[in-house]
mmCIF file of C-alpha atoms in Angstrom:
data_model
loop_
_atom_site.group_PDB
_atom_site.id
_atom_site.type_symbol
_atom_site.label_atom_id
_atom_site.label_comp_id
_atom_site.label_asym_id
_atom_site.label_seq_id
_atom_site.Cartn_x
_atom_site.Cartn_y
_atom_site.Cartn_z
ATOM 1 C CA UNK A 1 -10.394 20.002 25.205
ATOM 2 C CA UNK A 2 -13.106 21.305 27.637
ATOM 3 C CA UNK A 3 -13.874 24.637 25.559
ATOM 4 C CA UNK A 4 -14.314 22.354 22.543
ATOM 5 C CA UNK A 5 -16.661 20.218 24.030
ATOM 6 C CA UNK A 6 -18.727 23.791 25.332
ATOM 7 C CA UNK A 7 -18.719 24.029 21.457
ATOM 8 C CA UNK A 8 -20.491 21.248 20.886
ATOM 9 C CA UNK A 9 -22.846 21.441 23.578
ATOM 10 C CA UNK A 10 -23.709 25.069 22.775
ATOM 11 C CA UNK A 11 -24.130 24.242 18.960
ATOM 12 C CA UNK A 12 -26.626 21.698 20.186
ATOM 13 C CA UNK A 13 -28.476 24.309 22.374
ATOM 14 C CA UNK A 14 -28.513 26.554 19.453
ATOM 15 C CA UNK A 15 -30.681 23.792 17.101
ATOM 16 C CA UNK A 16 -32.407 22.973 20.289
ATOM 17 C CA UNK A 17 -33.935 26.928 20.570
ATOM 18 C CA UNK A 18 -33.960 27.520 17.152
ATOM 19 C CA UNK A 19 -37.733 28.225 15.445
ATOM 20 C CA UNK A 20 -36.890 26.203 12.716
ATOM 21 C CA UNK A 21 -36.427 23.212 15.412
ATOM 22 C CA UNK A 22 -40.597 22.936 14.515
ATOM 23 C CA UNK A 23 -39.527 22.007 11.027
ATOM 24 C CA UNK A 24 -38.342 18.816 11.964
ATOM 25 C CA UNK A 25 -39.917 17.556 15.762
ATOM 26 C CA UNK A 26 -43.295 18.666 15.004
ATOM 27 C CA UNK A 27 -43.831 16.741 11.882
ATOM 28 C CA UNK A 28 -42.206 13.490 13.477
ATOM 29 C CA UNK A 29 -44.199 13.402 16.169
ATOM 30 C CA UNK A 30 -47.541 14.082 13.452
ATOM 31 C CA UNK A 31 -46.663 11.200 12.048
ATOM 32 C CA UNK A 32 -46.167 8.996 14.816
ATOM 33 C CA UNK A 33 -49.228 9.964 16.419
ATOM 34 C CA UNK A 34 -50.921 9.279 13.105
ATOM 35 C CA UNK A 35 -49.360 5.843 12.371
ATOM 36 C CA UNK A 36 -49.656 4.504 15.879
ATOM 37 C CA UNK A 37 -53.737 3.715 15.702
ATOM 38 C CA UNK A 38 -53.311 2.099 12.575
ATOM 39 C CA UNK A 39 -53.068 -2.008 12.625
ATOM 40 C CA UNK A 40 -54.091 -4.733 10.241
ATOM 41 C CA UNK A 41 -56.553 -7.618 11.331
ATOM 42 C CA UNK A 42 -55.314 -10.915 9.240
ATOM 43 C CA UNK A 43 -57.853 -13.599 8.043
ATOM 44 C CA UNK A 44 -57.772 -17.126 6.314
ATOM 45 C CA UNK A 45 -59.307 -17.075 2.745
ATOM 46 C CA UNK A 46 -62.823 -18.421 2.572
ATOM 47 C CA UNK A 47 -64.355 -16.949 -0.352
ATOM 48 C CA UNK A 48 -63.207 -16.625 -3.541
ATOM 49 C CA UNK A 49 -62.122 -13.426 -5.084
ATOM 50 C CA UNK A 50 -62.460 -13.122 -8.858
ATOM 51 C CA UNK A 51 -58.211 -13.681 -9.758
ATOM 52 C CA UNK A 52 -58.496 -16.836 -7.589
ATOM 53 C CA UNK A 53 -60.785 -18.466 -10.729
ATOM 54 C CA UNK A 54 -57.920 -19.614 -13.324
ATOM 55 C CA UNK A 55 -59.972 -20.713 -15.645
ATOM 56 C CA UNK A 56 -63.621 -20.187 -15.225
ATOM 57 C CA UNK A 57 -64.975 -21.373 -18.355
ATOM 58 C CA UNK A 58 -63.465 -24.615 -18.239
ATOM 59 C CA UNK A 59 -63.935 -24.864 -14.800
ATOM 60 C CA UNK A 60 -67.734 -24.695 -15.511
ATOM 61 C CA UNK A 61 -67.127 -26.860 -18.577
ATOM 62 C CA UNK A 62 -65.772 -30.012 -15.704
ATOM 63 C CA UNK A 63 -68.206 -29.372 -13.393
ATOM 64 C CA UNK A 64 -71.130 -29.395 -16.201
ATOM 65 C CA UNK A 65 -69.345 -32.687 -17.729
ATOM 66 C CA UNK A 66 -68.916 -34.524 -14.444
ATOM 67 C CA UNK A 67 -72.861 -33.731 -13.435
ATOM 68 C CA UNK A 68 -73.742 -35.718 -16.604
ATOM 69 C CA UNK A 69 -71.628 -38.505 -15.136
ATOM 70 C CA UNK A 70 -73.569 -41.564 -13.728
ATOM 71 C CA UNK A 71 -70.891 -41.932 -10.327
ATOM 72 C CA UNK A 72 -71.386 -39.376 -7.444
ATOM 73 C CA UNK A 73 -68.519 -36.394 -7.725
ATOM 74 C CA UNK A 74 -67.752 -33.040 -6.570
ATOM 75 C CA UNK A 75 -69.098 -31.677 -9.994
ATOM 76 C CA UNK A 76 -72.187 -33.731 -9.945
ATOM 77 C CA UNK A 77 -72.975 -32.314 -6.339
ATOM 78 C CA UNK A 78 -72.412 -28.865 -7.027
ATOM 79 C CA UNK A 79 -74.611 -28.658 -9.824
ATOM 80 C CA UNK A 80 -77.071 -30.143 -7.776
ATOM 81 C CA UNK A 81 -77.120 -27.417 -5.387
ATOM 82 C CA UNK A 82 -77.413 -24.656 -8.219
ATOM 83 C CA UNK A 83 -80.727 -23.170 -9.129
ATOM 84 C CA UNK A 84 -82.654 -23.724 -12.150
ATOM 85 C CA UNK A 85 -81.272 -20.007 -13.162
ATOM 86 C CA UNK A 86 -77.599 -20.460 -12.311
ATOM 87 C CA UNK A 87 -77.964 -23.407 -14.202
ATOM 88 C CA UNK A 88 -79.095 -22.113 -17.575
ATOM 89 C CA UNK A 89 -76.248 -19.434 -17.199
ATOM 90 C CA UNK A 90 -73.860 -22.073 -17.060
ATOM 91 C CA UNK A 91 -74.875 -24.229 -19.563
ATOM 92 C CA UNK A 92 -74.541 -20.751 -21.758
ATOM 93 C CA UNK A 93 -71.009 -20.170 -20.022
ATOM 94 C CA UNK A 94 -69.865 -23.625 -21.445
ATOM 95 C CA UNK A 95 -70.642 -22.937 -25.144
ATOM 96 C CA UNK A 96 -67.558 -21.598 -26.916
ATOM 97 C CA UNK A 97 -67.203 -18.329 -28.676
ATOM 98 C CA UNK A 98 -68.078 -15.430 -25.945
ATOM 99 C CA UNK A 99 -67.132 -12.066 -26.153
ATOM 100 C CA UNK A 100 -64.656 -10.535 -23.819
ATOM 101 C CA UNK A 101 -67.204 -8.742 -22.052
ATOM 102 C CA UNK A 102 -69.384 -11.695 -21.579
ATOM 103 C CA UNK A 103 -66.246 -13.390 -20.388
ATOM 104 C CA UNK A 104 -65.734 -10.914 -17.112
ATOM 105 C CA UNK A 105 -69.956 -10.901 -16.551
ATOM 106 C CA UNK A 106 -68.987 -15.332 -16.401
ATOM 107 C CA UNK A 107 -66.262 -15.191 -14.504
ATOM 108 C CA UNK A 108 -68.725 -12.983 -11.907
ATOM 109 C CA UNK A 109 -71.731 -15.241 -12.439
ATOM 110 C CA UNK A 110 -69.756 -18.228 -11.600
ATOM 111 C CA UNK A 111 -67.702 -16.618 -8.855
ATOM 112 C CA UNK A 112 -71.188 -15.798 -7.229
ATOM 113 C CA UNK A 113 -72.752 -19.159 -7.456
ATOM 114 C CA UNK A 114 -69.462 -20.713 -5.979
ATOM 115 C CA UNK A 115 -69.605 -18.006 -3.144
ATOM 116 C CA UNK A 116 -73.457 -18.986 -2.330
ATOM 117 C CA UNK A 117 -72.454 -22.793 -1.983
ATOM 118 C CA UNK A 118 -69.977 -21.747 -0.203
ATOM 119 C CA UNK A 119 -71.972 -20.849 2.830
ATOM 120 C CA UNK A 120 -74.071 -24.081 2.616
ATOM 121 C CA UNK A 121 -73.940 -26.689 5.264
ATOM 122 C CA UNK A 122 -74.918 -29.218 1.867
ATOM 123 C CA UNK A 123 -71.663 -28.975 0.107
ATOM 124 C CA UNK A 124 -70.078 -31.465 1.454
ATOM 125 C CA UNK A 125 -71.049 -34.978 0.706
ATOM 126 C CA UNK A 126 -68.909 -38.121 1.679
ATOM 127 C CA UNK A 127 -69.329 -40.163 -1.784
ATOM 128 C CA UNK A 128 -68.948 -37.164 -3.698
ATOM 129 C CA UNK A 129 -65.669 -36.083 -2.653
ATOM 130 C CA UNK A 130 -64.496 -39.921 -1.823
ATOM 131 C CA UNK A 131 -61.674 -39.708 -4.489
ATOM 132 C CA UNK A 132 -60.360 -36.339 -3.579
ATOM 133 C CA UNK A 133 -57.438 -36.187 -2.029
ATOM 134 C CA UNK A 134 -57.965 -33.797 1.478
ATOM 135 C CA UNK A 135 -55.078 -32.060 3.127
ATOM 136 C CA UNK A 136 -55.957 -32.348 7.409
ATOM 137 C CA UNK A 137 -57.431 -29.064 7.870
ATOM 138 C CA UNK A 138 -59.620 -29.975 5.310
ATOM 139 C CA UNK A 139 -60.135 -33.330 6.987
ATOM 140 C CA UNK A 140 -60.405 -32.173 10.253
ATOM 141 C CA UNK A 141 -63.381 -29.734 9.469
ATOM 142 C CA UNK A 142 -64.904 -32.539 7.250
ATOM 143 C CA UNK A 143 -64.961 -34.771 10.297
ATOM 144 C CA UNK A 144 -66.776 -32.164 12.080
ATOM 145 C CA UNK A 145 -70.849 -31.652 12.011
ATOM 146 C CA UNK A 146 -71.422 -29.607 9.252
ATOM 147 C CA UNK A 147 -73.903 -27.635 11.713
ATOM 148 C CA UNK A 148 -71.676 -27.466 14.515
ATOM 149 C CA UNK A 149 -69.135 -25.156 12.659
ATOM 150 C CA UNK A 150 -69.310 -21.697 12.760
ATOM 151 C CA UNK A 151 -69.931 -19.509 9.664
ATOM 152 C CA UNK A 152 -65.921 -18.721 9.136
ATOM 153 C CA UNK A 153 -65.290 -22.533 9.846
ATOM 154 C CA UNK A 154 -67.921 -23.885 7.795
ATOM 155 C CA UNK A 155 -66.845 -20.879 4.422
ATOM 156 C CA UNK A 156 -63.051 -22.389 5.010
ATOM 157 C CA UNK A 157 -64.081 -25.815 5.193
ATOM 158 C CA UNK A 158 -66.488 -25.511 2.198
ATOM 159 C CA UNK A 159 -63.640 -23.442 0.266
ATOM 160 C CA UNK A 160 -60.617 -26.714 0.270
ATOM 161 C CA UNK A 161 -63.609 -28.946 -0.791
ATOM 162 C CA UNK A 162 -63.579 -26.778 -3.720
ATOM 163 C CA UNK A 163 -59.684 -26.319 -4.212
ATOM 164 C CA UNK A 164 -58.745 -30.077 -3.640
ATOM 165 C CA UNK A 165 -61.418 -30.688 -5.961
ATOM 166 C CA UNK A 166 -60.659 -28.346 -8.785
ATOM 167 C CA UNK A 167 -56.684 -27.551 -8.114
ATOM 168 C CA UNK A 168 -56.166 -26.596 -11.475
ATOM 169 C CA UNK A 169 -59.112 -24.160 -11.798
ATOM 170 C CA UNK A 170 -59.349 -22.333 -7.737
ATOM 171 C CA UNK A 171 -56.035 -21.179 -6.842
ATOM 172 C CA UNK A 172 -55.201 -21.396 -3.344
ATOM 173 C CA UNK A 173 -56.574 -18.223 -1.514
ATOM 174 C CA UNK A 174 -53.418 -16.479 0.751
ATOM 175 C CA UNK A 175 -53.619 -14.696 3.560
ATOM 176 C CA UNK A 176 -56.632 -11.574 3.349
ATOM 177 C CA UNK A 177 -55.730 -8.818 5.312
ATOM 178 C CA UNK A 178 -58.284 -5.992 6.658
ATOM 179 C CA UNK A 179 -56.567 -2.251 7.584
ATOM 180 C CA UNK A 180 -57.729 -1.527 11.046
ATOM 181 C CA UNK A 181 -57.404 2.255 12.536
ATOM 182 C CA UNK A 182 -58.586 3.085 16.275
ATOM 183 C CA UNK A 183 -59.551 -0.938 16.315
ATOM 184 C CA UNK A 184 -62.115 -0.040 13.381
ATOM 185 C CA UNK A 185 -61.951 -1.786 9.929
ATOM 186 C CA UNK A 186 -61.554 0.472 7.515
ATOM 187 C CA UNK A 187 -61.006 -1.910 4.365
ATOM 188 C CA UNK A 188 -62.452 -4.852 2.398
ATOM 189 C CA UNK A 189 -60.201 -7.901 2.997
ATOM 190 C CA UNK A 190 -57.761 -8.239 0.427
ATOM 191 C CA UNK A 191 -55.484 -11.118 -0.453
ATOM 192 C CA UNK A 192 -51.662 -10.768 -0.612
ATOM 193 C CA UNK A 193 -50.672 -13.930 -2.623
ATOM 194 C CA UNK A 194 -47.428 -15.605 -2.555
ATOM 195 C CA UNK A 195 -46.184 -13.432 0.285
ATOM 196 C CA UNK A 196 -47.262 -13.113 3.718
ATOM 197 C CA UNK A 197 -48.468 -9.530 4.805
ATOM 198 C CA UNK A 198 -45.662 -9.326 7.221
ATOM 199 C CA UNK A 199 -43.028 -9.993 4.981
ATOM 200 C CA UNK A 200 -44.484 -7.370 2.737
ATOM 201 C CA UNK A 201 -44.465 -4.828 5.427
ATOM 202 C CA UNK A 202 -40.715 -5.755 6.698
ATOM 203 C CA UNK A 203 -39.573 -5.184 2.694
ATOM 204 C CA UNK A 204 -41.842 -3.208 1.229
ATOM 205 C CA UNK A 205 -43.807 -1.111 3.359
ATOM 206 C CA UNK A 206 -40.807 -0.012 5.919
ATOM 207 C CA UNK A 207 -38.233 0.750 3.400
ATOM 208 C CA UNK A 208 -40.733 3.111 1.486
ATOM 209 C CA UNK A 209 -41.042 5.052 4.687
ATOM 210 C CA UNK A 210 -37.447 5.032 5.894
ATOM 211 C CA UNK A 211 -36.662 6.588 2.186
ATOM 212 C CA UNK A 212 -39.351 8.983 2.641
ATOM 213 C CA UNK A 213 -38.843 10.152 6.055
ATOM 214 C CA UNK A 214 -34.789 9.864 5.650
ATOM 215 C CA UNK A 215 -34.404 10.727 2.147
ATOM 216 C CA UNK A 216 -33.987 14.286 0.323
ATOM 217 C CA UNK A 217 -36.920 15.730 2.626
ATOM 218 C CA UNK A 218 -35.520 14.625 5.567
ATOM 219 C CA UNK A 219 -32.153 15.954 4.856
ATOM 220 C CA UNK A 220 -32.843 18.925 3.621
ATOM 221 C CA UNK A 221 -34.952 20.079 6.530
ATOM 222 C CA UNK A 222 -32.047 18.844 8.780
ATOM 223 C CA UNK A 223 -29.853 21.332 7.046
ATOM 224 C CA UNK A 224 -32.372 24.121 7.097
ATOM 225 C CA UNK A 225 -32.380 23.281 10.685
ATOM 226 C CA UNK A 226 -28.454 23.309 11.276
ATOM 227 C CA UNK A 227 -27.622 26.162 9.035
ATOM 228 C CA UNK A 228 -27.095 28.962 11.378
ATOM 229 C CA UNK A 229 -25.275 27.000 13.570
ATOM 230 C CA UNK A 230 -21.762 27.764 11.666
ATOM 231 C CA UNK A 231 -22.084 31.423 10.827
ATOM 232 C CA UNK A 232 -22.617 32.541 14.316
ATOM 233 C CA UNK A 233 -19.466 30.607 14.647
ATOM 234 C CA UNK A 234 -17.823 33.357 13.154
ATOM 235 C CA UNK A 235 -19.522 36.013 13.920
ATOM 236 C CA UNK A 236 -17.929 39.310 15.531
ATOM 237 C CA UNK A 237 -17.425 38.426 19.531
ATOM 238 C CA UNK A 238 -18.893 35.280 19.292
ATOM 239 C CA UNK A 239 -16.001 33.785 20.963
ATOM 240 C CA UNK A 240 -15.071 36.290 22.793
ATOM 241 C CA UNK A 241 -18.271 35.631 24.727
ATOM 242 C CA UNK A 242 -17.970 32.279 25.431
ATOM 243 C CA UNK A 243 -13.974 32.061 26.125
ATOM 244 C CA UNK A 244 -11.175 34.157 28.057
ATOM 245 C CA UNK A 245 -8.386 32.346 25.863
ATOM 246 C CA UNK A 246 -7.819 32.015 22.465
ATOM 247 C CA UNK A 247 -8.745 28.660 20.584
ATOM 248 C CA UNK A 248 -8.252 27.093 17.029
ATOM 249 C CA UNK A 249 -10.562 28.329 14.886
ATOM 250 C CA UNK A 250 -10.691 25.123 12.682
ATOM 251 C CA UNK A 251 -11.177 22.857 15.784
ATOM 252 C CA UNK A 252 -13.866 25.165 16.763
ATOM 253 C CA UNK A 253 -15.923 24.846 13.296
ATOM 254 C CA UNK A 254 -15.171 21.071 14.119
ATOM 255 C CA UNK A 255 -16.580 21.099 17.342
ATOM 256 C CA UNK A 256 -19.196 22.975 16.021
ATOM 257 C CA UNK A 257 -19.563 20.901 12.954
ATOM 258 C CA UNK A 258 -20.013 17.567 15.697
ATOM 259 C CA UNK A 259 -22.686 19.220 17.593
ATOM 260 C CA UNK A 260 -25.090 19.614 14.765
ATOM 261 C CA UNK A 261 -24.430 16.176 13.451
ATOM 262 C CA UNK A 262 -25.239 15.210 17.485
ATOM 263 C CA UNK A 263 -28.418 17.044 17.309
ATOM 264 C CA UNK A 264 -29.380 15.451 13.973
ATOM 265 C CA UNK A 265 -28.359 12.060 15.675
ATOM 266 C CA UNK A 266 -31.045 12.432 18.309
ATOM 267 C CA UNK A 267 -33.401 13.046 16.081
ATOM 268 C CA UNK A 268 -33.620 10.525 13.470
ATOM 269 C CA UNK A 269 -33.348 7.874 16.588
ATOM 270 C CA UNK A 270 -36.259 9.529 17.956
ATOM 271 C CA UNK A 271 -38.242 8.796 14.418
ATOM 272 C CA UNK A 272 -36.680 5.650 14.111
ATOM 273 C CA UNK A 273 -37.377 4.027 17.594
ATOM 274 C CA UNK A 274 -40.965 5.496 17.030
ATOM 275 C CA UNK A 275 -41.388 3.948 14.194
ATOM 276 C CA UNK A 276 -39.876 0.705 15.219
ATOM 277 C CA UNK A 277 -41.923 0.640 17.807
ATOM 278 C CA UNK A 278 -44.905 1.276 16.023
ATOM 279 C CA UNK A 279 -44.267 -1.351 13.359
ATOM 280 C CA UNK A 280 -43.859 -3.873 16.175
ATOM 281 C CA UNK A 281 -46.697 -3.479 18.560
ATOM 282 C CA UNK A 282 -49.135 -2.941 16.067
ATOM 283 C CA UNK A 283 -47.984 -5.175 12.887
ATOM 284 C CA UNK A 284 -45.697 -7.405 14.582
ATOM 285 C CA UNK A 285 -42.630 -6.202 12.771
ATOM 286 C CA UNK A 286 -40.113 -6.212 15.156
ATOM 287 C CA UNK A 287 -37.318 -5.340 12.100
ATOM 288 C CA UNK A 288 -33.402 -4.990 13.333
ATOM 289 C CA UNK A 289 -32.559 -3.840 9.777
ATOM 290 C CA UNK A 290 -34.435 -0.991 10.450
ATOM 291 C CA UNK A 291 -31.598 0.487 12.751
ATOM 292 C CA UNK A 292 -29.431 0.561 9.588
ATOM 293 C CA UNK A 293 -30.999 3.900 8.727
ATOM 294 C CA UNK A 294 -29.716 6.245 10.973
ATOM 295 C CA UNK A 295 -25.909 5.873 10.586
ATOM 296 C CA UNK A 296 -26.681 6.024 6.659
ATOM 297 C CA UNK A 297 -29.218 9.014 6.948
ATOM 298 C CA UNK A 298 -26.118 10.476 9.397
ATOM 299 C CA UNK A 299 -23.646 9.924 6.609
ATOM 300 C CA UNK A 300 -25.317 11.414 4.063
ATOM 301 C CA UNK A 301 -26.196 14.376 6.470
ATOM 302 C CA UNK A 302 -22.521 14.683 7.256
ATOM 303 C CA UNK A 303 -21.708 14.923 3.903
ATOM 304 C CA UNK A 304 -24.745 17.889 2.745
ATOM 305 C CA UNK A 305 -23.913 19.250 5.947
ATOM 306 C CA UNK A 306 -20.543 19.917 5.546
ATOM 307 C CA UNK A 307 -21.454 21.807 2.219
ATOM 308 C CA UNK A 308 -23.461 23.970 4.071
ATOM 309 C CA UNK A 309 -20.986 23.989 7.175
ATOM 310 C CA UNK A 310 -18.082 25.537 5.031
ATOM 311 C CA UNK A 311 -19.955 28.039 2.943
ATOM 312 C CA UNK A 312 -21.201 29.305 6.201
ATOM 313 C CA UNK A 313 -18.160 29.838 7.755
ATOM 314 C CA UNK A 314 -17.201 31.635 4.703
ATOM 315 C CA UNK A 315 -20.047 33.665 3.685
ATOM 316 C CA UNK A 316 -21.479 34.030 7.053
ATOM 317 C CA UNK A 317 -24.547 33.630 5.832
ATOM 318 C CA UNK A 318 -27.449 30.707 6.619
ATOM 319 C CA UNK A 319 -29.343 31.390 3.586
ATOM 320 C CA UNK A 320 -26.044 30.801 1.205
ATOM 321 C CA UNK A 321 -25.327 27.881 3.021
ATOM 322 C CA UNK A 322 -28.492 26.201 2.527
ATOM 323 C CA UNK A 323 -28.487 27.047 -1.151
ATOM 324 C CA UNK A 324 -24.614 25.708 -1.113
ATOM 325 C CA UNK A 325 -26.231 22.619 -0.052
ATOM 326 C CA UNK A 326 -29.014 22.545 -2.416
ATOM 327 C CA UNK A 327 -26.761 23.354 -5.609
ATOM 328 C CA UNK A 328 -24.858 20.620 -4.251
ATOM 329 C CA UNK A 329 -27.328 17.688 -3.823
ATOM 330 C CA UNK A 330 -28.687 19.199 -7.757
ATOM 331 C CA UNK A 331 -25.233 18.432 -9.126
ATOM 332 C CA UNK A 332 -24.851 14.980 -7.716
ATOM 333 C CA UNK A 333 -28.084 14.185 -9.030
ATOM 334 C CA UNK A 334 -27.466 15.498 -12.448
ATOM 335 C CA UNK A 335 -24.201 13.414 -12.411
ATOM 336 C CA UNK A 336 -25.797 10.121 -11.393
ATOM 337 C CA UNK A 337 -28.011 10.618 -14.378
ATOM 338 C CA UNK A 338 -26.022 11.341 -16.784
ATOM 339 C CA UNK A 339 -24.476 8.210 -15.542
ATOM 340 C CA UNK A 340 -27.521 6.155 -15.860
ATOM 341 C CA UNK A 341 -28.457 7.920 -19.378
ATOM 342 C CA UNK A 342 -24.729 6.991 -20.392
ATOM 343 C CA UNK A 343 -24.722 3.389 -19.230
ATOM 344 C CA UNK A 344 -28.655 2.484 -20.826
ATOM 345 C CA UNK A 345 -27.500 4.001 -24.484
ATOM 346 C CA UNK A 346 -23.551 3.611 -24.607
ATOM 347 C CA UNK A 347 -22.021 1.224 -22.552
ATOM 348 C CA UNK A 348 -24.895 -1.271 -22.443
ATOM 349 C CA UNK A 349 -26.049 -1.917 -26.001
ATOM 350 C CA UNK A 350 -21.541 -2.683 -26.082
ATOM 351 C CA UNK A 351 -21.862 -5.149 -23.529
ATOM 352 C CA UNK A 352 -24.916 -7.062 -24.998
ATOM 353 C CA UNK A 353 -23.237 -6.855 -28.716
ATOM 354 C CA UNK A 354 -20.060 -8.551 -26.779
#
C-alpha cells in the first residue's frame, strides 16, 4: 500500500510544480482579490422611481378631483403645495387622448412634482390625511415634529403619506440597494421589488458564479492542468525511479488517477471557501448550499478526467489526452441537444395532443 500512496503524493507534487499550475491559482486568487472590496449599502425607499407610478394619469385625475372637493384630503393638500406651473401641466395630464410620448414626458412631470413634495416638511397635514388608514411607521414618524426629522426620515415619512393615500396608484417602494467597492458608491440606488437583495444574491447571483467558475472553464483548465500527470506514468523508467519492486500497473494509474482528483479537490475548496467567505462578510450571505459545488464540480472532473487519464496512458501523450477530453465533453453536448431538439418537436407536441 505505501508505494501507492508515494503515487499519489508524487502525482500531486507533479500538478503542484507544473507551469500550467498558473492556469488555475492565479486566476482564483484575481478574482478573489477583485470581489473582496466589493459590498452593497441597502436603503429604505423614499422617493419614487418612475415603475412605482401604476397609473399616473388617473392618479393625477383623483388628486385633481379631490382638490375640487369642499372637505380637507390628501388630494386637496397636495395640489395645494404645487406651483401655478405644475398645476397647468396637470390639469393638461388629466384630459384624455395623449400620445404615447406625451404619456412617458407625464409620468416624469408628475413623478417630479411628487418627488419635490416629497422633501417638504408641509405635506403632512392632520385633517387631510384623517381618513387614511396609517400603518405605525407611518404613525410613528407622523407623531414626530415634522422639523425634528432628518432629511431620510422626513422623504420616508412623506413617501407612506403618499402610498396609504393612493394604494392603488404608488406601489410600495422595496428595498434600494447602492453597489459599494473600496467603501465607495459606485451606483444609483436601485429597487429590487418583491425580493429582498439578499435572497437575490443567495439564488441568483451565487449560482451564476459557481456555474461560471465550476462549469466548462473551470473543468477544462483542471484537465489542462492534470494532463501530464498520467503519461509520465508510463513513461520509460518512470517507475523504475521511484520503486526497487515491481507494482500493478493498473493500481498505479489509480493511484495516480486519485492524486490529481486530490489536487483538483484542494483547489476548488480554496475558490469556494474564498468565495464563501467573501459573500458572507461583505453581503451577509453566509450560504451552506454553496458547499454543494465542490463534490459536483469533483464528479464531473472525475468523469472528463478519466477521459483524459486513459488516453494518456495509452497514447502517452498530454496533448491527445486533453483533446480526448474535449471531443468528449463536444459529444455529450451534442447528445443532450439532440435530446432537447427531439423532446421540443417530437415527443412534446404527442404529449400535449394526448
Amino acid at each position: 500500500m505505501r508505494p501507492y500512496v508515494a503515487l499519489i503524493l508524487d502525482s500531486f507534487r507533479e500538478a503542484v510544480v507544473s507551469w500550467t499550475l498558473w492556469l488555475l491559482v492565479v486566476p482564483i486568487t484575481l478574482i478573489l482579490l477583485a470581489l473582496a472590496p466589493a459590498s452593497v449599502r441597502e436603503e429604505v425607499a423614499t422617493t419614487l422611481e418612475s415603475h412605482e407610478l401604476v397609473s399616473p394619469v388617473k392618479l393625477a385625475r383623483r388628486i385633481r378631483a379631490e382638490a375640487e372637493g369642499t372637505e380637507p384630503s390628501p388630494g386637496k393638500r397636495i395640489w395645494s403645495l404645487l406651483t401655478s406651473t405644475e398645476r397647468k401641466a396637470w390639469e393638461r395630464i388629466a384630459e384624455p387622448g395623449s400620445s404615447p410620448g406625451e404619456r412617458v414626458q407625464n409620468r416624469s412631470r408628475i413623478r417630479r412634482a411628487l418627488n419635490r413634495l416629497i422633501e417638504s416638511e408641509d405635506l403632512y397635514d392632520a385633517d387631510a390625511w384623517r381618513g387614511v388608514l396609517l400603518d405605525k411607521e407611518t404613525q410613528a414618524l407622523v407623531d414626530q415634529d415634522a422639523s425634528s426629522l432628518d432629511r431620510v426620515d422626513r422623504q420616508r415619512r412623506n413617501r407612506l403619506l403618499l402610498q396609504a393615500a393612493f394604494p392603488n396608484y404608488i406601489s410600495k417602494g422595496g428595498v434600494r440597494v447602492v453597489g459599494r467597492y473600496f467603501g465607495f458608491d459606485v451606483t444609483s440606488p436601485f429597487t429590487m421589488p418583491g425580493v429582498r437583495f439578499r435572497t437575490f444574491i443567495s439564488d441568483t447571483i451565487v449560482p451564476a458564479v459557481s456555474g461560471f467558475l465550476l462549469g466548462n472553464i473551470g473543468v477544462f483548465i483542471a484537465i489542462m492542468v492534470t494532463s501530464p500527470i498520467t503519461p509520465q506514468l508510463f513513461e520509460p523508467g518512470s517507475l523504475s525511479l521511484l520503486f526497487s519492486k515491481p507494482i500493478v500497473r493498473s493500481v498505479a494509474f489509480l493511484a495516480k488517477f486519485f492524486g490529481g482528483c486530490a489536487y483538483i479537490l484542494l483547489c476548488t475548496a480554496y475558490l469556494n471557501i474564498g468565495l464563501w467567505l467573501i459573500m458572507g462578510w461583505r453581503f451577509g450571505v453566509w450560504n451552506s448550499g454553496w458547499w454543494t459545488s465542490i463534490p459536483v464540480f469533483l464528479f464531473i472532473f472525475a468523469v472528463y478526467y478519466s477521459v483524459s487519464a486513459s488516453v494518456g496512458a495509452l497514447s502517452r501523450n498530454a496533448i491527445v489526452a486533453v483533446a480526448a477530453a474535449v471531443l468528449f465533453w463536444t459529444a455529450g453536448f451534442g447528445i443532450g441537444l439532440a435530446h432537447e431538439f427531439y423532446y421540443g418537436f417530437a415527443i412534446m407536441p404527442q404529449q400535449i395532443s394526448h
